[in-house]
Coordinates of C-alpha atoms (C1' of nucleotides) in Angstrom, one line a residue:
Chain A
M7 CA -0.3 24.7 11.9
N8 CA -0.7 26.1 8.4
W9 CA 1.1 25.4 5.2
T10 CA 3.4 28.3 4.9
D11 CA 5.5 28.6 1.8
E12 CA 8.5 27.6 3.7
R13 CA 6.9 24.5 5.0
V14 CA 5.6 23.6 1.6
E15 CA 9.0 24.0 0.2
R16 CA 10.4 21.7 2.9
L17 CA 7.7 19.2 2.2
K18 CA 8.5 19.2 -1.5
K19 CA 12.2 18.8 -0.9
L20 CA 11.8 15.9 1.6
W21 CA 9.2 14.2 -0.5
S22 CA 11.5 14.4 -3.5
E23 CA 14.3 13.0 -1.4
G24 CA 12.2 9.9 -0.9
L25 CA 11.3 10.3 2.8
S26 CA 8.1 8.7 3.8
A27 CA 5.1 10.8 4.7
S28 CA 5.4 10.0 8.4
Q29 CA 9.1 11.0 8.4
I30 CA 8.3 14.2 6.7
A31 CA 5.5 14.9 9.1
A32 CA 8.0 14.3 11.9
Q33 CA 10.4 16.8 10.3
L34 CA 7.9 19.4 9.8
G35 CA 6.2 18.9 13.1
G36 CA 2.6 19.7 13.9
V37 CA 1.1 17.6 11.1
S38 CA 0.2 14.0 10.7
R39 CA 1.4 11.8 7.9
N40 CA -2.1 11.9 6.5
A41 CA -1.8 15.7 6.3
V42 CA 1.4 15.3 4.5
I43 CA 0.0 12.8 2.0
G44 CA -3.0 15.0 1.5
K45 CA -0.9 18.0 0.8
V46 CA 1.3 16.0 -1.6
H47 CA -1.8 15.2 -3.5
R48 CA -3.1 18.7 -3.5
L49 CA 0.2 19.9 -4.8
N50 CA 0.0 17.3 -7.5
L51 CA 3.4 16.1 -6.6
P52 CA 4.3 12.8 -8.2
G53 CA 3.3 9.9 -6.0
R54 CA 5.3 7.0 -5.1
A55 CA 4.8 5.0 -8.3
K56 CA 5.5 1.8 -6.6
A57 CA 6.6 2.3 -3.1
G58 CA 4.9 1.3 0.1
G59 CA 1.4 0.1 -0.3
S60 CA -0.5 2.0 -3.0
A61 CA -1.4 0.2 -6.2
S62 CA -4.9 1.0 -5.0
A63 CA -5.2 3.6 -7.7
N64 CA -7.7 1.3 -9.4
R65 CA -9.7 0.8 -6.3
P66 CA -13.3 0.5 -7.2
A67 CA -15.2 3.5 -6.2
S68 CA -18.0 1.3 -5.0
K69 CA -15.8 0.3 -2.1
R70 CA -15.4 3.8 -0.8
P71 CA -14.2 4.2 2.7
A72 CA -15.6 6.5 5.3
P73 CA -19.3 6.8 5.0
A74 CA -19.3 9.5 7.6
A75 CA -17.2 8.7 10.5
P76 CA -16.7 10.6 13.8
R77 CA -13.8 12.8 13.6
A78 CA -11.4 14.0 16.1
P79 CA -11.6 17.7 16.6
S80 CA -9.3 19.7 14.4
F81 CA -6.2 20.8 16.2
A82 CA -4.9 22.8 13.3
G83 CA -2.6 25.5 14.5
R84 CA -1.9 24.0 17.9
D85 CA 0.9 21.8 19.0
T86 CA -0.4 21.5 22.4
A87 CA -2.9 19.1 23.8
R88 CA -3.1 16.9 20.8
P89 CA -5.0 13.7 21.8
A90 CA -2.9 11.1 20.0
A91 CA 0.5 12.5 20.9
R92 CA 1.7 13.9 24.1
T93 CA 5.0 15.6 24.3
V94 CA 7.6 14.6 26.7
G95 CA 10.0 17.3 27.5
A96 CA 13.7 17.3 28.2
N97 CA 13.4 14.4 30.6
A98 CA 13.3 12.1 27.7
L99 CA 16.5 13.5 26.4
K100 CA 18.4 14.3 29.6
E101 CA 21.1 11.8 28.7
D102 CA 22.1 13.9 25.7
Q103 CA 23.8 16.6 27.6
D104 CA 25.8 17.6 24.6
V105 CA 22.8 18.1 22.4
N106 CA 21.0 21.3 22.0
V107 CA 17.5 20.0 22.2
A108 CA 15.4 21.9 19.7
E109 CA 12.2 19.9 20.0
P110 CA 10.8 17.3 22.3
V111 CA 10.4 13.7 21.3
K112 CA 6.9 12.6 20.7
Y113 CA 5.2 9.6 22.0
T114 CA 1.9 8.0 21.1
A115 CA -0.7 7.6 23.8
S116 CA 0.5 4.1 24.2
G117 CA 3.9 5.4 24.9
S118 CA 5.9 4.1 22.0
V119 CA 8.2 6.5 20.2
V120 CA 6.6 7.5 17.0
V121 CA 8.5 10.5 15.8
P122 CA 12.2 11.2 15.9
I123 CA 12.1 14.9 15.1
S124 CA 15.3 16.0 13.5
R125 CA 17.3 18.3 15.6
R126 CA 19.1 19.5 12.5
L127 CA 22.5 19.3 14.0
S128 CA 25.6 20.4 12.3
L129 CA 28.6 18.1 12.0
T130 CA 30.3 19.5 15.1
D131 CA 27.2 19.0 17.2
L132 CA 27.1 15.3 16.7
T133 CA 27.7 13.1 19.6
E134 CA 27.9 9.3 20.1
R135 CA 24.2 9.3 20.8
T136 CA 22.9 11.4 18.0
C137 CA 21.8 10.1 14.7
K138 CA 24.3 10.8 12.0
W139 CA 22.1 10.5 9.1
P140 CA 22.8 13.4 6.7
V141 CA 19.9 15.4 5.5
G142 CA 19.9 17.7 2.5
D143 CA 22.4 18.7 -0.1
P144 CA 25.9 18.9 1.4
L145 CA 26.6 21.8 -1.0
T146 CA 24.0 24.0 0.5
D147 CA 24.0 25.7 3.9
D148 CA 20.8 23.9 4.7
F149 CA 22.7 20.7 5.1
H150 CA 22.5 19.1 8.5
F151 CA 22.3 15.8 10.4
C152 CA 19.2 14.2 11.7
G153 CA 20.5 14.4 15.3
C154 CA 17.7 12.3 16.9
D155 CA 18.5 9.8 19.5
A156 CA 20.6 7.1 18.0
Q157 CA 19.6 3.5 18.5
D158 CA 21.8 1.5 20.7
A159 CA 24.8 0.3 18.8
S160 CA 23.8 2.3 15.8
P161 CA 24.9 5.6 14.4
Y162 CA 21.4 6.3 13.4
C163 CA 18.0 6.8 14.9
K164 CA 15.1 4.4 14.7
Y165 CA 14.0 5.5 11.2
H166 CA 17.3 6.0 9.6
A167 CA 18.8 2.8 11.0
K168 CA 16.3 1.1 8.7
L169 CA 17.5 3.0 5.7
A170 CA 21.1 2.6 6.3
Y171 CA 23.3 -0.2 5.2
Q172 CA 25.7 -1.4 7.8
P173 CA 28.4 1.2 8.0
V174 CA 31.9 0.0 7.3
H175 CA 33.2 0.9 10.7
E176 CA 30.4 -1.0 12.4
R177 CA 30.8 -4.2 10.4
R178 CA 32.2 -7.1 12.2
R179 CA 33.8 -10.1 10.7
P180 CA 32.4 -13.4 11.5
A181 CA 34.6 -13.5 14.5
A182 CA 36.5 -16.7 15.1
R183 CA 33.9 -18.9 16.5
A184 CA 34.3 -19.6 20.1
S185 CA 33.3 -23.2 20.7
Chain B
dC25 C1' 1.6 -6.4 14.4
dC26 C1' 4.6 -2.8 12.1
dC27 C1' 4.7 0.2 8.2
dT28 C1' 3.6 2.5 3.4
dG29 C1' 0.8 5.7 0.1
dA30 C1' -4.2 6.5 -1.8
dT31 C1' -8.7 8.0 -1.4
dT32 C1' -13.0 10.1 0.3
dC33 C1' -15.5 13.7 2.2
dG34 C1' -17.0 16.5 6.5
dC35 C1' -15.3 20.4 8.0
Chain C
dG21 C1' -7.8 23.6 1.3
dC22 C1' -7.2 20.6 5.1
dG23 C1' -6.7 16.1 7.2
dA24 C1' -8.9 12.1 9.9
dA25 C1' -10.7 7.9 8.8
dT26 C1' -10.3 4.4 6.0
dC27 C1' -8.6 1.3 2.6
dA28 C1' -5.2 -1.7 0.3
dG29 C1' -1.1 -3.5 0.5
dG30 C1' 4.3 -4.9 1.8

DNA sequence: CCCTGATTCGC
DNA sequence: GCGAATCAGG
């Protein structure tokens, strides 16, 4: 997978929207979060001043990592047969019969879900099981919804559920205590 | 453990 | 230029 202008633009946009590198990698597909971070730096995009971990800007050079470590072979350009991530086809999604599945969900070798790839659904394509997190500027025709598998009892997917405050329609009052 | 971004350096 | 390996941290 190479960095086409279109992909770079998408990267810039998502980064400026504050998405994490791994989320952006998921959206773009075919790249790791490291690749995204590396690209961000190469583009001289503003880093996350404070977010996440960082603060290692002053890391002493004497403690450099990676003397010369074995590397996984480069899989640039190919979505298939990546070692760390196998793709699971429509089986993983078969419950979502109302959803047009654009891309498969990815799993790590250990089987845990790593990447909810946005299905870029429009409003009318949302179902009870799709993530309703809005993406992009609503005033542009690029606006869409995440559309990933929603978490149980959540209108959002794994990632976006973390970002979302509890939606009003999901809030529950303390509920008269049964006792 | 999970995750985040930052950095280095072989390719 | 690319990105895995690694680091540093929440």
